[in-house]
Amino acid sequence: MSAMTRTAYLLVFLGFLARTCGQYQPTWDSLDTRPLPAWYDGAKIGIFIHWGVFSVPSFGSEWFWQNWQGVNSSDYVKFMDKNFRPGFTYPDFASQFTAEFYDPEAWANIFKASGARYVVLTSKHHEGFTNWPSRYSWNWNSVDVGPKRDLLGNLTSESQQVASVIVTVFIHTAGDLAKAIKSTTPDIHFGLYHSLFEWFNPRYLDDKTNKFFTNDFVATKTMPELYELVNKYEPEVIWSDGDWEAPDWYWNSTVFLAWLFNDSPVKDTVVTNDRWGIGVTCHHGSYYTCSDRYNPGVLQLHKWENAMTLDKNSWGYRRNAPLADYLSVHDLLTTMAQTISCGGNILINIGPTHDGRIAPIMEERLRELGSWLNVNGEAVYDTTPWKHQNDTVTPGVWFTSKEDTVYAIVLSWPKNNELVLGSVNSTPQTEVAMIRYPSSLQFQARDPSGITVTFPPMSEVTSQWVWVLAMSGVDSA
């Protein structure tokens, strides 16, 4: 064992001792008792951003490197053979990750217009390239190569003191997303995605060869990066990924989470997902993601999140994606209604270009979502699931609730302007309205149960694409 490795293990062990004295112990039984911070459940809408060196080839998906040289996918091999000189390596793409059009304030304004309440930016994907000047990723980070700037956020004063002069200059001369969000859109919470593993890192591959009974990679790379991210950028979401090849004890996951909840600068507000090792997903975490694009369609007992993409086939930007591969605004609103009605949050992924632009089709979808939420947001934000999640008679109707009001999110305008709701019974106190429509709507009780609501002429209605009824004084059928 090298001196460096012995030192790394000693630091991890000392950190473990220092972090086991707080309210939460480094066990899942203890960590699972931590209450979910209220802001997250009420937020409902988040934006996911997959951005990295993979945005340069922007072909296939963000798994470009693995698909090309890990599994030797024929489509990727042909793409490289046809378009690049022999001997070209994946790291050669990094110098082309230029971000010259990256305008964090413009991004923040788009996110504000979308109605999102939190944003999760990729700090490091499985390729290992860090979008901040990590001291644990020498010459494979956004300051040493490529953008030549910190893409995440401003460093704390303590961190600036230990940063190099060159790094500090870049940080002070470039805008960044964390700063832009916190200064221009303070209602939006800032979060970071981080991959625990790296496809081709030699230390990780050595640990894997040793069946994970060594953890040089975790001790010298993964955990130092996570502590660095939290202390420097103070994210209120830690979106972990890349955990699936090894158990949580290899990743030291519970030790990190105990520190995060007990002693970190965001201990009272931070939330984490469930990707911390084999067997942990969908069982432990502030909220569950279970699988990509998870959308169970039924109420869940634990808070969960539907992480999904505007591009149906990729999380990273694809230059050759046809229009048909993007969700329509109605597709997006449908997924949102299904998700929040069943108690979840929706995390809507976009993939910026290598030069820092949010493609017009993605910006359009986000702004359309925001325009709908500007009218109907009361049926989304700070709501809770109702006794029924969707209607028992009419498909495409999803319910949420807030205090005495039940909201029916109607995905299709009803034939003959008559909507039948089998899950709702009226009482003498019942009132039915359409959000932003000036008059109450007429309704009739059905035999033996349910109601029929008469919609107004569509030409008189403010909302587009999807419509929301606000019903008070109703019972569940």
Coordinates of C-alpha atoms in Angstrom, one line a residue:
M1 CA 0.0 0.0 0.0
S2 CA 1.5 3.4 -1.0
A3 CA 2.0 6.2 1.4
M4 CA -0.7 8.2 -0.5
T5 CA -3.2 5.4 -0.2
R6 CA -2.5 5.0 3.6
T7 CA -3.0 8.7 4.1
A8 CA -6.2 8.6 2.1
Y9 CA -7.5 5.7 4.3
L10 CA -6.5 7.5 7.4
L11 CA -8.3 10.7 6.4
V12 CA -11.5 8.7 5.6
F13 CA -11.3 6.9 9.0
L14 CA -10.7 10.1 10.9
G15 CA -13.6 11.7 9.0
F16 CA -15.8 8.7 10.0
L17 CA -15.0 9.2 13.6
A18 CA -15.6 12.9 13.5
R19 CA -19.0 12.4 11.7
T20 CA -20.6 9.8 13.9
C21 CA -21.4 12.1 16.8
G22 CA -24.2 14.0 15.3
Q23 CA -27.9 13.5 15.3
Y24 CA -27.8 11.1 12.3
Q25 CA -25.5 8.1 12.4
P26 CA -23.9 6.6 9.2
T27 CA -26.6 3.9 8.9
W28 CA -29.6 3.8 6.7
D29 CA -31.9 3.2 9.7
S30 CA -30.7 6.5 11.2
L31 CA -30.4 8.5 7.9
D32 CA -33.9 7.5 6.9
T33 CA -35.4 9.2 9.9
R34 CA -34.4 12.6 8.7
P35 CA -37.5 14.6 7.6
L36 CA -37.7 15.8 4.0
P37 CA -37.1 19.5 3.9
A38 CA -40.5 21.1 3.0
W39 CA -39.2 23.2 0.1
Y40 CA -38.5 20.1 -2.0
D41 CA -42.0 18.6 -1.8
G42 CA -43.6 21.9 -2.5
A43 CA -41.3 22.8 -5.5
K44 CA -42.7 20.0 -7.8
I45 CA -40.8 21.3 -10.9
G46 CA -37.1 21.1 -11.5
I47 CA -34.7 21.4 -14.4
F48 CA -31.9 18.9 -15.0
I49 CA -28.9 19.9 -17.1
H50 CA -26.5 17.4 -18.7
W51 CA -23.5 19.2 -19.9
G52 CA -19.9 18.0 -20.4
V53 CA -17.3 16.9 -22.9
F54 CA -19.9 14.6 -24.4
S55 CA -21.6 17.8 -25.6
V56 CA -18.8 18.2 -28.2
P57 CA -19.5 15.1 -30.4
S58 CA -23.2 15.4 -29.4
F59 CA -23.9 12.2 -31.1
G60 CA -25.9 9.2 -29.8
S61 CA -26.0 10.2 -26.1
E62 CA -24.0 11.4 -23.2
W63 CA -22.6 7.8 -22.9
F64 CA -20.5 8.5 -26.1
W65 CA -17.1 7.5 -24.7
Q66 CA -18.4 4.3 -23.2
N67 CA -20.4 3.4 -26.3
W68 CA -17.4 4.1 -28.5
Q69 CA -14.5 2.6 -26.7
G70 CA -16.1 0.7 -23.8
V71 CA -18.6 -1.6 -25.7
N72 CA -17.4 -0.6 -29.2
S73 CA -20.9 0.1 -30.5
S74 CA -20.8 0.0 -34.3
D75 CA -22.6 3.3 -34.8
Y76 CA -20.1 5.1 -32.7
V77 CA -17.1 3.4 -34.2
K78 CA -18.3 4.3 -37.7
F79 CA -19.0 7.9 -36.6
M80 CA -15.4 8.3 -35.3
D81 CA -13.8 6.4 -38.2
K82 CA -15.6 8.6 -40.7
N83 CA -15.1 12.0 -39.1
F84 CA -11.9 12.0 -37.1
R85 CA -8.2 11.2 -37.8
P86 CA -6.7 8.0 -36.6
G87 CA -5.4 8.2 -33.1
F88 CA -8.0 10.8 -32.0
T89 CA -8.9 10.2 -28.4
Y90 CA -11.9 11.1 -26.4
P91 CA -10.0 13.5 -24.2
D92 CA -9.1 15.4 -27.4
F93 CA -12.7 16.5 -27.5
A94 CA -12.2 18.5 -24.3
S95 CA -10.4 21.4 -26.0
Q96 CA -13.6 21.9 -28.1
F97 CA -15.8 22.1 -25.1
T98 CA -15.6 25.9 -25.4
A99 CA -18.7 27.3 -23.8
E100 CA -18.1 30.7 -25.5
F101 CA -21.8 31.5 -25.6
Y102 CA -22.5 30.4 -22.1
D103 CA -24.5 33.1 -20.4
P104 CA -25.5 32.0 -16.9
E105 CA -27.9 35.0 -16.4
A106 CA -29.7 34.1 -19.7
W107 CA -30.0 30.5 -18.5
A108 CA -31.3 31.6 -15.1
N109 CA -34.0 33.8 -16.9
I110 CA -35.1 30.8 -19.0
F111 CA -35.4 28.6 -15.9
K112 CA -37.3 31.4 -14.1
A113 CA -39.7 31.6 -17.1
S114 CA -40.2 27.8 -17.0
G115 CA -41.7 28.0 -13.6
A116 CA -39.1 25.6 -12.2
R117 CA -38.3 25.8 -8.5
Y118 CA -35.0 24.0 -8.5
V119 CA -32.1 23.4 -11.0
V120 CA -29.7 20.4 -11.0
L121 CA -26.5 20.9 -13.0
T122 CA -24.0 18.2 -13.9
S123 CA -20.9 18.7 -11.9
K124 CA -19.3 15.5 -13.3
H125 CA -20.6 12.7 -15.4
H126 CA -19.2 9.2 -15.9
E127 CA -16.5 10.5 -18.2
G128 CA -14.8 12.1 -15.1
F129 CA -14.5 15.6 -16.4
T130 CA -15.4 18.1 -13.7
N131 CA -17.2 21.3 -14.5
W132 CA -15.4 23.1 -11.7
P133 CA -11.7 23.4 -11.0
S134 CA -11.5 20.4 -8.7
R135 CA -8.2 19.8 -7.0
Y136 CA -8.8 16.1 -7.5
S137 CA -9.2 16.2 -11.2
W138 CA -6.0 17.7 -12.5
N139 CA -6.1 18.7 -16.2
W140 CA -9.5 17.1 -16.6
N141 CA -11.6 20.0 -15.5
S142 CA -13.3 23.1 -17.0
V143 CA -10.6 25.5 -15.9
D144 CA -7.5 23.6 -17.0
V145 CA -9.0 22.7 -20.4
G146 CA -11.9 23.6 -22.6
P147 CA -14.1 26.4 -21.2
K148 CA -11.3 27.8 -19.0
R149 CA -13.8 28.8 -16.4
D150 CA -15.8 27.4 -13.4
L151 CA -19.1 26.4 -14.8
L152 CA -20.8 25.7 -11.5
G153 CA -20.5 28.7 -9.2
N154 CA -18.5 31.1 -7.3
L155 CA -16.1 29.7 -4.7
T156 CA -16.3 30.6 -1.0
S157 CA -13.7 33.1 0.3
E158 CA -11.9 30.2 2.0
S159 CA -11.7 28.3 -1.2
Q160 CA -10.4 31.3 -3.1
Q161 CA -7.5 31.6 -0.7
V162 CA -6.3 28.1 -1.6
A163 CA -7.0 28.4 -5.3
S164 CA -4.3 29.4 -7.7
V165 CA -4.1 32.9 -9.0
I166 CA -5.1 31.8 -12.5
V167 CA -8.1 29.9 -11.3
T168 CA -9.2 32.8 -9.2
V169 CA -8.9 35.2 -12.1
F170 CA -11.2 32.9 -14.2
I171 CA -13.7 32.7 -11.4
H172 CA -13.9 36.4 -10.9
T173 CA -14.1 37.2 -14.6
A174 CA -16.8 34.7 -15.6
G175 CA -20.4 34.5 -14.6
D176 CA -21.6 31.2 -13.3
L177 CA -24.9 29.4 -12.8
A178 CA -25.0 29.2 -9.0
K179 CA -24.3 32.9 -8.7
A180 CA -26.8 33.8 -11.5
I181 CA -29.6 31.7 -9.9
K182 CA -29.0 33.0 -6.4
S183 CA -28.8 36.6 -7.4
T184 CA -31.5 36.8 -10.2
T185 CA -33.9 34.0 -9.2
P186 CA -33.6 33.5 -5.5
D187 CA -36.8 31.4 -5.4
I188 CA -35.0 28.7 -7.4
H189 CA -32.9 26.2 -5.4
F190 CA -29.5 25.2 -6.8
G191 CA -28.4 21.5 -7.0
L192 CA -25.6 19.4 -8.4
Y193 CA -25.5 16.0 -10.2
H194 CA -22.3 14.0 -9.4
S195 CA -21.3 10.6 -10.7
L196 CA -19.7 8.3 -8.1
F197 CA -17.7 6.3 -10.7
E198 CA -15.7 7.0 -13.9
W199 CA -15.7 4.6 -16.8
F200 CA -12.0 4.6 -17.5
N201 CA -10.3 5.9 -14.3
P202 CA -7.4 3.4 -13.6
R203 CA -8.0 3.6 -9.8
Y204 CA -11.6 2.7 -10.2
L205 CA -10.8 -0.1 -12.5
D206 CA -8.2 -1.4 -10.0
D207 CA -10.8 -1.4 -7.2
K208 CA -13.3 -3.2 -9.5
T209 CA -10.7 -5.8 -10.3
N210 CA -10.2 -6.3 -6.6
K211 CA -14.0 -6.8 -6.3
F212 CA -14.3 -3.5 -4.5
F213 CA -12.4 -4.7 -1.4
T214 CA -10.0 -1.8 -2.0
N215 CA -11.4 1.7 -2.4
D216 CA -8.4 3.9 -3.5
F217 CA -10.7 5.6 -6.0
V218 CA -13.3 6.5 -3.4
A219 CA -10.8 7.7 -0.9
T220 CA -8.8 9.8 -3.3
K221 CA -11.4 10.9 -5.8
T222 CA -15.1 10.4 -5.2
M223 CA -15.5 11.4 -1.6
P224 CA -13.0 14.3 -1.7
E225 CA -14.9 15.7 -4.7
L226 CA -18.3 15.5 -2.9
Y227 CA -17.0 17.3 0.2
E228 CA -15.4 19.9 -2.1
L229 CA -18.6 20.4 -4.0
V230 CA -20.7 20.8 -0.9
N231 CA -18.3 23.1 0.9
K232 CA -17.7 25.3 -2.1
Y233 CA -21.0 25.6 -3.8
E234 CA -23.5 24.7 -1.1
P235 CA -26.0 22.8 -3.3
E236 CA -29.4 22.1 -1.9
V237 CA -29.8 19.0 -4.0
I238 CA -27.1 16.2 -4.3
W239 CA -28.1 14.1 -7.3
S240 CA -25.9 11.0 -7.1
D241 CA -25.4 8.6 -9.9
G242 CA -23.0 5.9 -11.2
D243 CA -23.4 3.7 -8.1
W244 CA -24.7 0.5 -9.6
E245 CA -21.5 -1.6 -9.8
A246 CA -20.6 -1.5 -6.2
P247 CA -22.3 -1.6 -2.7
D248 CA -22.8 1.4 -0.6
W249 CA -20.0 0.4 1.8
Y250 CA -17.5 0.7 -1.0
W251 CA -18.7 4.3 -1.8
N252 CA -18.7 5.3 1.9
S253 CA -22.2 6.6 1.2
T254 CA -23.6 6.6 4.7
V255 CA -20.6 8.3 6.1
F256 CA -20.9 11.1 3.6
L257 CA -24.6 11.5 4.1
A258 CA -24.3 11.6 7.9
W259 CA -21.9 14.5 7.5
L260 CA -24.1 16.1 5.0
F261 CA -27.1 16.0 7.3
N262 CA -25.3 16.8 10.5
D263 CA -22.5 19.2 9.8
S264 CA -22.5 20.5 6.2
P265 CA -23.3 24.1 5.3
V266 CA -26.6 22.9 3.8
K267 CA -27.5 20.4 6.5
D268 CA -31.0 21.8 7.1
T269 CA -32.1 22.2 3.5
V270 CA -30.2 19.7 1.4
V271 CA -32.0 16.7 -0.2
T272 CA -30.4 13.7 -1.8
N273 CA -31.7 11.0 -4.2
D274 CA -31.4 7.2 -3.8
R275 CA -28.4 6.2 -6.0
W276 CA -25.7 5.4 -3.4
G277 CA -24.9 1.7 -4.1
I278 CA -26.3 -1.6 -5.1
G279 CA -29.6 -2.3 -3.4
V280 CA -30.1 1.3 -2.2
T281 CA -32.0 2.7 -5.2
C282 CA -35.7 3.0 -4.5
H283 CA -35.1 2.0 -0.8
H284 CA -33.1 4.8 0.9
G285 CA -32.7 8.6 0.3
S286 CA -34.5 11.8 0.8
Y287 CA -36.5 11.0 -2.3
Y288 CA -36.5 8.0 -4.7
T289 CA -35.7 8.0 -8.4
C290 CA -35.8 4.2 -8.8
S291 CA -35.0 4.3 -12.5
D292 CA -34.6 6.9 -15.3
R293 CA -38.0 8.3 -16.4
Y294 CA -39.7 6.6 -13.4
N295 CA -43.4 7.3 -13.6
P296 CA -45.4 4.6 -11.7
G297 CA -48.8 6.1 -12.3
V298 CA -49.9 5.2 -8.7
L299 CA -49.4 6.9 -5.4
Q300 CA -46.1 6.2 -3.7
L301 CA -45.5 5.9 0.0
H302 CA -42.2 7.7 -0.1
K303 CA -41.3 11.0 -1.9
W304 CA -40.1 10.4 -5.4
E305 CA -38.9 12.1 -8.5
N306 CA -39.4 11.5 -12.2
A307 CA -36.1 12.4 -13.9
M308 CA -37.0 12.6 -17.6
T309 CA -35.8 14.2 -20.8
L310 CA -37.2 16.6 -23.4
D311 CA -35.2 14.6 -26.0
K312 CA -36.8 11.1 -25.7
N313 CA -33.6 9.3 -26.5
S314 CA -30.7 11.2 -24.8
W315 CA -29.8 13.3 -21.8
G316 CA -27.0 15.1 -23.6
Y317 CA -27.5 17.3 -26.6
R318 CA -27.7 15.5 -30.0
R319 CA -27.0 17.5 -33.1
N320 CA -28.9 15.1 -35.3
A321 CA -32.0 14.7 -33.2
P322 CA -35.2 15.1 -35.4
L323 CA -38.1 17.1 -34.1
A324 CA -40.1 13.9 -33.5
D325 CA -37.6 12.9 -30.8
Y326 CA -38.6 15.9 -28.7
L327 CA -41.6 15.9 -26.4
S328 CA -44.4 18.2 -27.3
V329 CA -45.7 20.7 -24.7
H330 CA -48.7 18.4 -24.3
D331 CA -46.5 15.4 -23.7
L332 CA -44.6 17.4 -21.1
L333 CA -47.7 18.6 -19.3
T334 CA -49.1 15.0 -19.4
T335 CA -46.0 13.6 -17.7
M336 CA -46.1 16.5 -15.2
A337 CA -49.8 15.8 -14.2
Q338 CA -49.2 12.1 -13.9
T339 CA -46.1 12.7 -11.7
I340 CA -47.4 15.3 -9.2
S341 CA -50.8 13.6 -8.8
C342 CA -48.9 10.5 -7.5
G343 CA -46.8 12.5 -5.1
G344 CA -43.7 13.0 -7.2
N345 CA -41.6 15.9 -8.5
I346 CA -40.7 16.1 -12.1
L347 CA -37.1 16.9 -13.1
I348 CA -37.0 18.0 -16.8
N349 CA -33.7 17.4 -18.5
I350 CA -32.1 19.6 -21.1
G351 CA -28.8 19.2 -22.9
P352 CA -26.9 22.4 -23.7
T353 CA -24.5 22.6 -26.7
H354 CA -20.8 22.5 -26.4
D355 CA -20.6 26.3 -26.8
G356 CA -23.1 27.0 -24.1
R357 CA -26.4 27.5 -25.8
I358 CA -29.8 26.0 -24.8
A359 CA -31.3 24.9 -28.1
P360 CA -34.4 26.9 -29.2
I361 CA -36.6 23.8 -29.2
M362 CA -35.7 23.2 -25.5
E363 CA -36.1 26.8 -24.6
E364 CA -39.5 26.9 -26.3
R365 CA -40.7 23.8 -24.3
L366 CA -39.5 25.4 -21.0
R367 CA -41.2 28.7 -21.8
E368 CA -44.4 27.0 -22.8
L369 CA -44.4 25.1 -19.6
G370 CA -43.9 28.3 -17.7
S371 CA -46.8 30.1 -19.5
W372 CA -49.1 27.2 -18.5
L373 CA -47.9 27.3 -14.9
N374 CA -48.4 31.0 -14.8
V375 CA -52.1 30.3 -15.2
N376 CA -52.5 27.0 -13.5
G377 CA -49.6 26.9 -11.0
E378 CA -51.9 26.8 -7.9
A379 CA -52.8 23.2 -9.0
V380 CA -49.2 22.2 -8.9
Y381 CA -47.0 24.0 -6.4
D382 CA -47.4 23.1 -2.7
T383 CA -50.2 20.6 -3.5
T384 CA -50.6 17.1 -2.1
P385 CA -52.1 14.0 -3.7
W386 CA -55.8 13.5 -3.4
K387 CA -57.7 10.4 -2.4
H388 CA -57.9 9.5 -6.1
Q389 CA -54.9 10.1 -8.4
N390 CA -56.8 9.8 -11.7
D391 CA -60.4 9.6 -12.6
T392 CA -62.2 6.3 -12.6
V393 CA -64.4 7.1 -15.6
T394 CA -62.7 9.6 -17.9
P395 CA -59.1 8.9 -18.9
G396 CA -56.6 11.7 -18.9
V397 CA -57.9 13.5 -15.7
W398 CA -55.4 13.7 -12.8
F399 CA -56.1 15.1 -9.3
T400 CA -54.1 17.2 -6.8
S401 CA -55.4 18.9 -3.7
K402 CA -54.6 21.9 -1.4
E403 CA -56.6 22.3 1.8
D404 CA -60.3 22.2 0.8
T405 CA -59.7 22.5 -2.9
V406 CA -59.4 19.5 -5.3
Y407 CA -57.9 20.2 -8.7
A408 CA -58.7 18.2 -11.8
I409 CA -56.0 18.5 -14.4
V410 CA -57.8 17.7 -17.7
L411 CA -55.5 16.6 -20.5
S412 CA -58.2 16.7 -23.3
W413 CA -61.0 19.1 -23.9
P414 CA -64.2 17.0 -23.4
K415 CA -66.6 16.2 -26.2
N416 CA -69.6 18.4 -26.3
N417 CA -68.1 20.5 -23.5
E418 CA -69.3 17.9 -20.9
L419 CA -66.8 16.3 -18.6
V420 CA -67.8 13.2 -16.6
L421 CA -65.9 12.7 -13.3
G422 CA -66.5 9.3 -11.7
S423 CA -64.2 9.9 -8.7
V424 CA -65.9 13.1 -7.5
N425 CA -69.2 13.4 -5.6
S426 CA -70.9 16.7 -5.0
T427 CA -72.2 18.0 -1.7
P428 CA -74.5 21.0 -0.9
Q429 CA -71.3 23.1 -0.5
T430 CA -69.8 22.1 -3.9
E431 CA -68.4 24.8 -6.2
V432 CA -66.6 24.1 -9.5
A433 CA -64.5 26.7 -11.3
M434 CA -61.9 26.6 -14.1
I435 CA -58.8 28.5 -13.2
R436 CA -58.7 32.0 -14.6
Y437 CA -62.3 31.7 -15.9
P438 CA -64.4 34.5 -14.3
S439 CA -67.6 32.5 -13.6
S440 CA -68.4 29.3 -11.8
L441 CA -69.1 26.2 -13.9
Q442 CA -72.4 24.3 -13.9
F443 CA -72.4 20.7 -12.8
Q444 CA -74.9 17.9 -12.2
A445 CA -74.7 14.9 -9.8
R446 CA -74.8 11.6 -11.6
D447 CA -76.6 8.4 -10.5
P448 CA -75.3 6.5 -8.5
S449 CA -72.1 8.6 -8.2
G450 CA -69.9 11.2 -9.9
I451 CA -70.6 14.5 -11.5
T452 CA -70.9 16.0 -15.0
V453 CA -69.2 19.4 -15.4
T454 CA -70.2 21.8 -18.2
F455 CA -67.1 23.5 -19.8
P456 CA -67.4 27.1 -21.1
P457 CA -66.7 27.8 -24.8
M458 CA -63.0 27.2 -25.4
S459 CA -62.6 30.6 -27.0
E460 CA -63.3 32.2 -23.6
V461 CA -60.7 30.2 -21.7
T462 CA -57.2 31.5 -20.8
S463 CA -55.3 28.3 -20.5
Q464 CA -53.9 26.3 -23.4
W465 CA -53.1 22.6 -24.0
V466 CA -54.4 21.4 -20.6
W467 CA -57.2 22.7 -18.4
V468 CA -57.6 22.7 -14.6
L469 CA -60.8 22.6 -12.6
A470 CA -60.8 23.9 -9.0
M471 CA -63.4 22.1 -6.9
S472 CA -64.4 22.9 -3.4
G473 CA -66.8 21.1 -1.1
V474 CA -66.5 17.8 -2.9
D475 CA -66.2 14.2 -1.7
S476 CA -64.4 11.3 -3.2
A477 CA -66.7 8.8 -4.9

